[in-house]
XYZ file of C-alpha atoms in Angstrom:
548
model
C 85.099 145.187 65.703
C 82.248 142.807 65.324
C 80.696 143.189 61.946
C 79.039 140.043 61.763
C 76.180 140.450 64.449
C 75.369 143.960 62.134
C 74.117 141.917 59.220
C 70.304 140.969 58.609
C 69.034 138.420 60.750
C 67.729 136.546 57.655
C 72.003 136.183 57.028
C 72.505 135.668 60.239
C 69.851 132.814 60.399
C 71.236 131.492 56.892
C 75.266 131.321 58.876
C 73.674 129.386 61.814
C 71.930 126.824 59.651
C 75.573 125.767 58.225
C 76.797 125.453 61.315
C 76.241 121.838 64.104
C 73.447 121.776 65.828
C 75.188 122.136 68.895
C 77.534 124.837 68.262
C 74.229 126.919 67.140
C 73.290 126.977 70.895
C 76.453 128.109 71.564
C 76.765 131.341 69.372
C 73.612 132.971 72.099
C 76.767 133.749 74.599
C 78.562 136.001 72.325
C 76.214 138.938 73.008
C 72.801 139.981 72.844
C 72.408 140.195 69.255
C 73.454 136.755 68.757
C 71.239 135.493 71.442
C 68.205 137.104 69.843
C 69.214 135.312 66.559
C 69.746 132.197 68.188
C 65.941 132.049 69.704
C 64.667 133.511 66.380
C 66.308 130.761 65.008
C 63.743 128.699 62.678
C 65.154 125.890 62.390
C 64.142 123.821 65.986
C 65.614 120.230 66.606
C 64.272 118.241 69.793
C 66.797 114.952 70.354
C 66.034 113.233 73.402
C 68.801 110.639 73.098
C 71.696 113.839 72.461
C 70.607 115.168 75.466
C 70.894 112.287 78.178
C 67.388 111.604 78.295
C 67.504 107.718 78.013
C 67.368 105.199 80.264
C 69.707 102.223 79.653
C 68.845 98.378 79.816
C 70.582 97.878 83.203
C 69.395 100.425 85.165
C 65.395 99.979 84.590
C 65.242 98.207 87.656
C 66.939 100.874 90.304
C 64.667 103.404 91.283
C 67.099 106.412 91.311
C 67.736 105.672 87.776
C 64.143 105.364 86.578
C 63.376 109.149 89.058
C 66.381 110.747 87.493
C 65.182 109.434 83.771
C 61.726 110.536 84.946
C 63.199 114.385 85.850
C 64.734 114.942 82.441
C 61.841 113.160 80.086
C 60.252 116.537 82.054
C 62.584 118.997 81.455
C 62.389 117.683 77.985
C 59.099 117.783 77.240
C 58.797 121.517 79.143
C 61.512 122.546 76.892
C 59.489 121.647 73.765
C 56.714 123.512 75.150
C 58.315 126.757 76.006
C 60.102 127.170 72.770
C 56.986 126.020 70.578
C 54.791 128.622 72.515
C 57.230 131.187 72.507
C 57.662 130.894 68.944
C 53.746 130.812 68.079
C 52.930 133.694 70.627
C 55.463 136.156 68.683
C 54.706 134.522 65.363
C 58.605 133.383 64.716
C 58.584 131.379 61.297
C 59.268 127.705 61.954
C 60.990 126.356 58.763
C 62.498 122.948 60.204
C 60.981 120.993 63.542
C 62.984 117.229 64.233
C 61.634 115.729 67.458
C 63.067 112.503 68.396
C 62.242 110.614 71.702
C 62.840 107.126 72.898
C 60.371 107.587 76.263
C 57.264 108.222 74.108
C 54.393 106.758 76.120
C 50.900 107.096 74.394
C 48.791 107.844 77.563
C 50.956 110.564 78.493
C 52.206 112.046 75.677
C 49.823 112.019 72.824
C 48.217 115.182 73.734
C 51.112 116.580 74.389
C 52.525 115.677 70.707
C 49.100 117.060 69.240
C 49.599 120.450 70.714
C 53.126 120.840 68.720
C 52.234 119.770 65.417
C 49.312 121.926 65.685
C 51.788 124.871 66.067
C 54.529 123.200 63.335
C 51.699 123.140 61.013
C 50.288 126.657 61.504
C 53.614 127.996 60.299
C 53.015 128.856 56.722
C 56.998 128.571 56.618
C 57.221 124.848 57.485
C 59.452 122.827 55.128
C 60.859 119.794 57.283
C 59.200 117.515 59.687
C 60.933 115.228 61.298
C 58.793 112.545 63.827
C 60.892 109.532 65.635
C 58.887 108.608 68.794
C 59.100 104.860 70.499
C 59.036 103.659 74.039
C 62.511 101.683 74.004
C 63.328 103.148 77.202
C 60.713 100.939 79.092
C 60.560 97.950 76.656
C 56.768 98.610 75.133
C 55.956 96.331 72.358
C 57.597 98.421 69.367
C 55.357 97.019 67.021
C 51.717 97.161 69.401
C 49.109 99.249 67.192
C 47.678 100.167 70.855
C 50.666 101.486 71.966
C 51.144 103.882 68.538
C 51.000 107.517 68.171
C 48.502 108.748 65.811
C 49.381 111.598 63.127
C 46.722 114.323 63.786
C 45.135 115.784 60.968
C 46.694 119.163 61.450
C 49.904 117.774 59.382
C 47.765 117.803 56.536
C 47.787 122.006 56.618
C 51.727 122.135 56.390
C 50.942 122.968 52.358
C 54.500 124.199 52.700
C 56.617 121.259 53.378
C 59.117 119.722 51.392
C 60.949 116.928 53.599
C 58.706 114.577 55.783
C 60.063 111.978 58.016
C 57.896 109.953 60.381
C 59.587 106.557 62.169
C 58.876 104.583 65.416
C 55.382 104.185 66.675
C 53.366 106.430 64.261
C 49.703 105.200 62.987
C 48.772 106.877 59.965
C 45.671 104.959 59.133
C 43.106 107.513 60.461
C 44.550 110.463 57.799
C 43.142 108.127 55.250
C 39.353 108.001 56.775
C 37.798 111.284 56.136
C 40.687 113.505 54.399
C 42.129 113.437 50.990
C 46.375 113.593 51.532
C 47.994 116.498 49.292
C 51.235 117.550 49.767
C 51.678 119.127 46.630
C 55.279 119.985 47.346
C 56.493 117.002 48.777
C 59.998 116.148 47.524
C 61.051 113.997 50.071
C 59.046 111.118 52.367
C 60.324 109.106 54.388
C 58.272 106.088 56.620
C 59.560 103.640 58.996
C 57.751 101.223 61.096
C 54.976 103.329 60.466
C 51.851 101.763 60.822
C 49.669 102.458 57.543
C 46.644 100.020 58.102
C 46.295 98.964 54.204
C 48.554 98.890 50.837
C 45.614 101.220 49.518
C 46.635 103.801 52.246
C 50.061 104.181 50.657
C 48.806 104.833 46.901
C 46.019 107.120 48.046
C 49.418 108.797 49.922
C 51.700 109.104 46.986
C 49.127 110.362 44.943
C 49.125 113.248 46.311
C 52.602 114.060 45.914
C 53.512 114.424 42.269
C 56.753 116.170 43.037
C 58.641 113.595 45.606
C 62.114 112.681 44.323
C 63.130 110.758 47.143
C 60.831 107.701 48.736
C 62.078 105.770 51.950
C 59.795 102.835 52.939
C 61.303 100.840 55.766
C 59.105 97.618 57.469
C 55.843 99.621 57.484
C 53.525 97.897 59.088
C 50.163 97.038 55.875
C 52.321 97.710 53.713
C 53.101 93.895 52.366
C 53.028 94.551 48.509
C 54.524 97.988 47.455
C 53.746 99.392 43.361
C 55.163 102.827 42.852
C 54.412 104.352 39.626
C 53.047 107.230 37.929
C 55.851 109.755 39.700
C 57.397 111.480 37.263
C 60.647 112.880 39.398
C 60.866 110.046 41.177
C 65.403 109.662 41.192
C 65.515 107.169 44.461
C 63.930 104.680 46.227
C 64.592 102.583 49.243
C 61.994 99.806 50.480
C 62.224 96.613 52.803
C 60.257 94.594 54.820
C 57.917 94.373 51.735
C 56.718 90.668 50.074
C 56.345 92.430 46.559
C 57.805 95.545 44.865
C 56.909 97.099 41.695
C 58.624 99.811 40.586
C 57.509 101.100 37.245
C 59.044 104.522 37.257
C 61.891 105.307 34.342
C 63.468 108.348 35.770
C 64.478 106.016 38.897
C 68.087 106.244 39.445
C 68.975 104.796 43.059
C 67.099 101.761 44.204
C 67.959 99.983 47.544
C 65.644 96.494 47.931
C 66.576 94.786 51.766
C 65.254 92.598 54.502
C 66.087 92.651 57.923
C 65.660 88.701 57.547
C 66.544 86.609 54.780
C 63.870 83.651 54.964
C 61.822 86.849 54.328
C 60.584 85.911 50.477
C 60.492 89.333 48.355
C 59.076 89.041 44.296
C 60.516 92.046 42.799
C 60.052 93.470 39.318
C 62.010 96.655 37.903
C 62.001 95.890 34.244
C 61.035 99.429 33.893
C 63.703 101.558 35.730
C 66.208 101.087 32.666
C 67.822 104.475 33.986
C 69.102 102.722 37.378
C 72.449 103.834 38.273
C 72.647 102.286 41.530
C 71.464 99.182 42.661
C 71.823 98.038 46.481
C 70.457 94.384 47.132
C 70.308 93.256 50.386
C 69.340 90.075 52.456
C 66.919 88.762 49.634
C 66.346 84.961 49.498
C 64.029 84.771 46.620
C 67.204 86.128 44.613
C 69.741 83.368 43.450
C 72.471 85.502 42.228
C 74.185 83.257 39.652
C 76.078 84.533 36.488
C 73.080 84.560 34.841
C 71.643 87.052 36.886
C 74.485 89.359 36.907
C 74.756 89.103 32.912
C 71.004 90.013 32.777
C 71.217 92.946 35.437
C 74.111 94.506 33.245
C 71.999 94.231 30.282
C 68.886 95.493 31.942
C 69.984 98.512 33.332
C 72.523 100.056 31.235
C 73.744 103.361 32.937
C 74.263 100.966 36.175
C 77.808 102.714 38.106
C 76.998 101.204 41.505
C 76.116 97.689 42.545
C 76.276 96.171 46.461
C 74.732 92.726 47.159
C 75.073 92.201 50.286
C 73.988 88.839 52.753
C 72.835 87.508 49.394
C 72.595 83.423 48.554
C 75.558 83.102 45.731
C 76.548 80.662 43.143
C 79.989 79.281 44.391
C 81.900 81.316 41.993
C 80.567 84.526 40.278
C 81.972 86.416 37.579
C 81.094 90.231 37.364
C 81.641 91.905 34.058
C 80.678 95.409 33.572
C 82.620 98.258 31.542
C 80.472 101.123 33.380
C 80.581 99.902 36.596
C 82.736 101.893 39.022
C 81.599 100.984 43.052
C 81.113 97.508 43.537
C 80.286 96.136 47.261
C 79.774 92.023 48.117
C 79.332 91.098 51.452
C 78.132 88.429 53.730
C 77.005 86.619 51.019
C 76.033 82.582 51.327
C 78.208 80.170 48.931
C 80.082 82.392 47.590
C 83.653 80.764 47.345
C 85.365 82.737 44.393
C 84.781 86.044 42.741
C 86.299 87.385 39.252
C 85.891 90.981 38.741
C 85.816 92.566 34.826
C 85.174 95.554 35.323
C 88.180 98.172 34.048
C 86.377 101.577 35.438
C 86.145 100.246 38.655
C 86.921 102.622 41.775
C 85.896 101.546 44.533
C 85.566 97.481 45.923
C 84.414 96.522 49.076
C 83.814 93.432 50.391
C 82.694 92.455 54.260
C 82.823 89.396 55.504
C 82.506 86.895 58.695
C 85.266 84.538 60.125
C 82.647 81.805 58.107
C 83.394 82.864 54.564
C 86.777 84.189 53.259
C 86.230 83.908 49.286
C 89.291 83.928 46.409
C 88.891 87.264 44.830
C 90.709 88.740 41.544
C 90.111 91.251 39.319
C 90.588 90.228 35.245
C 90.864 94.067 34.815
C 91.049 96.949 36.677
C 91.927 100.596 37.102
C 94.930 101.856 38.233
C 93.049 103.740 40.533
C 91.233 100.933 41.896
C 91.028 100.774 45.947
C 90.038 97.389 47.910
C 88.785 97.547 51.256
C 87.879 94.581 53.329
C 86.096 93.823 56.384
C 85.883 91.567 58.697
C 83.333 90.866 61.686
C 84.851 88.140 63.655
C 82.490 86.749 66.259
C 83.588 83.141 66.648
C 87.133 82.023 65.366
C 89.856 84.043 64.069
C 92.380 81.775 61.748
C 95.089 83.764 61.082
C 96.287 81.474 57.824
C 92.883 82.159 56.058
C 93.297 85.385 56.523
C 96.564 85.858 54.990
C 95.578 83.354 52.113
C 92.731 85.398 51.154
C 95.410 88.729 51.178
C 97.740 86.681 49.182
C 95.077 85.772 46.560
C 94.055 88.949 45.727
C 95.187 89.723 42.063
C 96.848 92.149 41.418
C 98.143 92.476 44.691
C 98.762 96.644 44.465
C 94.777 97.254 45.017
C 94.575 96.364 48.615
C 93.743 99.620 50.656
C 92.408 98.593 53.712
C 91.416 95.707 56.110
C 89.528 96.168 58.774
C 89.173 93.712 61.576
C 86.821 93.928 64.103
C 86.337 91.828 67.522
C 84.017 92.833 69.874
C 83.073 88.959 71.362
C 84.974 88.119 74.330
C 84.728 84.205 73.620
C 86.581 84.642 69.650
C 89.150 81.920 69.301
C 92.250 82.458 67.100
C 93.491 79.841 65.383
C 97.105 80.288 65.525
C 100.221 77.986 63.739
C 103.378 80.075 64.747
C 105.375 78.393 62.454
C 103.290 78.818 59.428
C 102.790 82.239 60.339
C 106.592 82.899 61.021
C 107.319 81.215 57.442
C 110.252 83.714 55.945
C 109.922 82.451 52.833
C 106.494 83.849 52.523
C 106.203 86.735 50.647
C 103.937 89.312 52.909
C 101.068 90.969 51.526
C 100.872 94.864 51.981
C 98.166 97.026 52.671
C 98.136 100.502 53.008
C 95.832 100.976 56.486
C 94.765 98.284 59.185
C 91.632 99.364 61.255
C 91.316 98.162 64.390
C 88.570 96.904 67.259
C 89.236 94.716 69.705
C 87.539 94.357 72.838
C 89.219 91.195 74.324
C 89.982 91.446 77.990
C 92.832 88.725 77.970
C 96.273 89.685 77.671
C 97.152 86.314 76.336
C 94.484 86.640 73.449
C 95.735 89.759 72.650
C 99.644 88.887 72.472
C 98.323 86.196 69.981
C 96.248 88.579 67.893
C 99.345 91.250 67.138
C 101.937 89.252 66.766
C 99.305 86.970 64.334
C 98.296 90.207 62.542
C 102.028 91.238 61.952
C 102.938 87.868 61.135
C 100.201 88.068 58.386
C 100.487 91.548 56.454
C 102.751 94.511 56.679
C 100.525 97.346 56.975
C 101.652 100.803 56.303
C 98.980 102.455 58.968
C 97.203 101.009 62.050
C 93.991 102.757 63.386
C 92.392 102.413 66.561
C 88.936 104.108 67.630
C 89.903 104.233 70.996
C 86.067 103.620 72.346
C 85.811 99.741 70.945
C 89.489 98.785 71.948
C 89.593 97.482 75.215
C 92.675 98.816 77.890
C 94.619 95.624 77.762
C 94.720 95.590 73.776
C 95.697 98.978 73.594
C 98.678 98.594 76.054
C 99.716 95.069 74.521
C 99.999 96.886 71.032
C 102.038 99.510 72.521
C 104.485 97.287 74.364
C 104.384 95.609 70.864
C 105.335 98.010 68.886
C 108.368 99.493 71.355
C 109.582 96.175 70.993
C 109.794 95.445 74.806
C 110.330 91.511 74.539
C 113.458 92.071 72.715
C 115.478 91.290 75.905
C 113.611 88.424 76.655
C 114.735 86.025 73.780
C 111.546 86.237 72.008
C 112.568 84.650 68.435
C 112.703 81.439 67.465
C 115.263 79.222 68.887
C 115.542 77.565 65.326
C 117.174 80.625 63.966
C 115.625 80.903 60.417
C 112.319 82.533 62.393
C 112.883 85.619 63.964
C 109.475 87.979 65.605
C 107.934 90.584 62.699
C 109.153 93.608 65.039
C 112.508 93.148 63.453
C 111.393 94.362 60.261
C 110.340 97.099 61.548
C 112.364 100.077 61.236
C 110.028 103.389 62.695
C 106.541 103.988 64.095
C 105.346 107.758 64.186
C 102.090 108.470 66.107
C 98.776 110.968 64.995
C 95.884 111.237 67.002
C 92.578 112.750 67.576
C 91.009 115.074 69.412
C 94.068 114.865 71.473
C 97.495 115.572 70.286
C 100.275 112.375 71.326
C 103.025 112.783 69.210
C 104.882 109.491 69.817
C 104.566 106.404 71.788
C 105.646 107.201 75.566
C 102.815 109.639 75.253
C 100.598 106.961 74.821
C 101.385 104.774 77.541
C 100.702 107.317 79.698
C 96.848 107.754 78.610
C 96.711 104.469 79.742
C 97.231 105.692 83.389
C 94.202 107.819 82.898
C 91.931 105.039 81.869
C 90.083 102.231 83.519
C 88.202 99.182 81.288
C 87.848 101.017 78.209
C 89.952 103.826 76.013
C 88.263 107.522 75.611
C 86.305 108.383 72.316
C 88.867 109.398 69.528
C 91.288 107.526 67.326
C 95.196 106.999 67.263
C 96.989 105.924 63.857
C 100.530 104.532 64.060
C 102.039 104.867 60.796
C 104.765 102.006 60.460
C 108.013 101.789 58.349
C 108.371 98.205 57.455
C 112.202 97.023 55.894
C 111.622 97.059 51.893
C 113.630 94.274 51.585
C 111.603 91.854 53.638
């Protein structure tokens, strides 16, 4: 007996909203009761892209393509319109609306947009709003001021809203004309590549919402120098794009400062925020991050747990001490050749790099619970014996959790010495899980890169997200790993080499969404595949001999 659809829709409502957006849709099948909660439902999300209504790169020059994109931008946009007057003809309460579209087009939509957040902001019940419009679909200047939506007043009546969020081609400069901005219960705001007109605009904005706890400001367009003060409950922060940021506000916890491009010059002063407990630094030029630096940020901020500089311009060798610090992320960082880590509460390391820089990293001291993960982007060169030098140097050894290599570029050369790499003597590092994504198309290439990566480390797992390997990796790691050349004479004909397979002793298979259970199974999904795998992952957990 059904129980459930007897309770109060406002319960009913309350179970939906925990639930993925699209399985919410899905509940209106399982009778009439549900289906009356599902279209009562007040919480209304509007994702072009989720629903299939883009148009890719390659096909805006067939004309079936562009009528077919054409038919579903409508059925979008009538979609929109028949739920918004549906809901403001029977006076449903509209607590959340997210509308996201990557067709927006301001001659033909503009009016269109007005009419909705005339009807969002009528609902006295309105506590999200959610705006992401753009025109990517037909290549419109992202950035044209003549090609921007503007924010009707009417927003300014949702008295009742907590979260806003407003990205893509939005011009907010008119609000500022002729209407004072008050959104006394503001917690959250959150602007990119919004178009703001003037750095006066954004105070006279902020000012009128005392209560926001979160503040997002991503490469608004005006909005050169940032100073954000005088907000009491102010706990995070995230700008970039900005020339100047002052943030006097001493109940900030969570600060993120980044550019999009590094020559970008960026004066920043945070003296103030001595409560800072994370600090995310990213792409900054006008930073030098020396030794100095680092001393003075410990000293500055205190209660600092978190710190990530990442695509930063680094002395050669840094030292990092820090007695609170427990998450610590470097990556992509220029001149940076050697790292010592003092930091004996640390948790979590990360570190991401390119096939250009592959620093010496050690850690003075550490917890025993301390987990490394490293990545690597490899876009031009591969070299296997850098690779397995910077494993090796790791100190202590017993930190390493995971590496993860990705190749996506079809022109990556690996730099491969078989006889280095093939080296018994050479005691193997060991990690405990090797993520994986290849998309190289030559079988050749991709003999070299397993038997390299083998040759290299002993990982304990291997994971694949099937949707960035291509076919030919996939089956090469599987004939790999059943040990096919084995007939074939494949070791060394010196006799003190012999091929990593050989060491090891069992490989057991887990997979998602779809259960294969050991390796046969997984040859034959490649009989069901063309170029590329399906979406979902595969993890071959590997028994290595202890004594090698």
């Amino acid at each position: 007996m059904d129980r459930i659809s007897d309770l109060p829709k406002i319960i009913l409502h309350d179970i939906l909203s925990r639930l993925p957006h699209k399985d919410v849709a899905r509940t209106s099948v399982l009778s009439k009761a549900w289906h009356e909660t599902w279209s009562t439902f007040p919480i209304l999300i509007f994702h072009g892209f989720s629903r299939g209504v883009f148009l890719c790169r390659e096909d805006r020059r067939d004309p079936l393509k562009i009528e077919e994109h054409r038919r579903k931008v409508k059925s979008f946009l009538n979609s929109v319109d028949r739920t918004l007057v549906r809901f403001h003809h029977h006076g449903f309460a509209i607590k959340e609306f997210s509308l996201s579209m990557m067709f927006f087009h301001p001659q033909f939509i503009s009016q269109r947009i007005d009419q909705w957040m005339k009807i969002v902001s009528q609902s006295n019940s309105i506590k999200v709003l959610k705006l992401d419009v753009g025109d990517r679909s037909f290549g419109f200047h992202p950035f044209s001021v003549d090609n921007c939506y503007h924010l009707p007043s009417d927003v300014l009546k949702a008295k009742s809203i907590t979260k806003l969020e407003l990205a893509g081609k939005i011009r907010m400069d008119k609000l500022f004309v002729n209407h004072r901005i008050r959104f006394s219960m503001l917690q959250m705001l959150s602007l990119s590549n919004v178009y703001l007109g003037h750095e006066q605009a954004f105070d006279d904005l902020i000012s009128g919402c005392p209560m926001i706890e979160d503040l997002t400001l991503e490469d608004c367009f005006g909005l050169e120098n940032v100073k954000i003060h005088d907000l009491p409950k102010l706990k995070s922060v995230k700008v970039s794009g900005a020339r100047k940021i002052d943030v006097d506000v001493p109940s900030l916890e969570y600060l993120h400062i980044g550019n999009d491009d590094i020559k970008l010059p960026c004066n920043i002063n945070i003296d103030k925020c001595r409560n800072l407990k994370v600090f995310i630094l990213g792409a900054v030029s006008s930073i030098f991050v020396s030794n100095q630096w680092l001393l003075e940020i410990v000293n500055k901020f205190p209660f600092l747990e978190r710190l990530e500089l990442i695509g930063c311009v680094t002395s050669e060798s840094i030292k990092i001490s820090s007695f609170r610090l427990k998450v610590l992320s470097l990556g992509c960082s220029l001149g940076m050749k050697e790292v010592k880590i003092d930091a004996p509460n640390l948790e979590s390391f990360r570190y991401f790099g390119t096939d250009h820089n592959i620093p010496a990293i050690s850690f003075v001291n550490c917890s025993d619970h301390l987990e490394f993960d490293a990545k690597f982007s490899i876009r031009i060169c591969l070299d296997f014996e850098r690779l397995r030098a910077f494993l090796q140097n790791i100190e202590p050894r017993n930190v390493m959790a995971s590496l993860t290599v990705i190749m996506l570029h079809v022109s990556t050369e690996i730099v491969y010495n078989e006889d280095v790499l093939q080296d018994v003597g050479v005691h193997l590092p060991r990690i405990k899980q090797l993520d994986l994504s290849v998309s190289e198309k030559s079988q050749e290439v991709c003999v070299l890169l397993v038997n390299g990566l083998f040759w290299s480390f002993r990982p304990a797992i291997v994971s694949l997200k099937l949707e960035f390997c291509s076919k030919i990796f996939f089956k090469v790691l599987l004939e790999k790993l059943r040990c096919k050349d084995e007939e074939d004479g494949c070791c060394s004909s010196s006799n003190t080499m012999k091929c990593w397979w050989h060491d090891l002793k069992d490989v057991k298979v887990k997979s998602s969404p779809k259960k294969y259970d050991n390796l046969i199974d997984c040859e034959e999904l490649l009989d069901s595949i063309s170029l590329y795998c399906p979406y979902g992952e595969i993890s071959f957990e590997l028994e290595w001999d202890s004594s090698e």
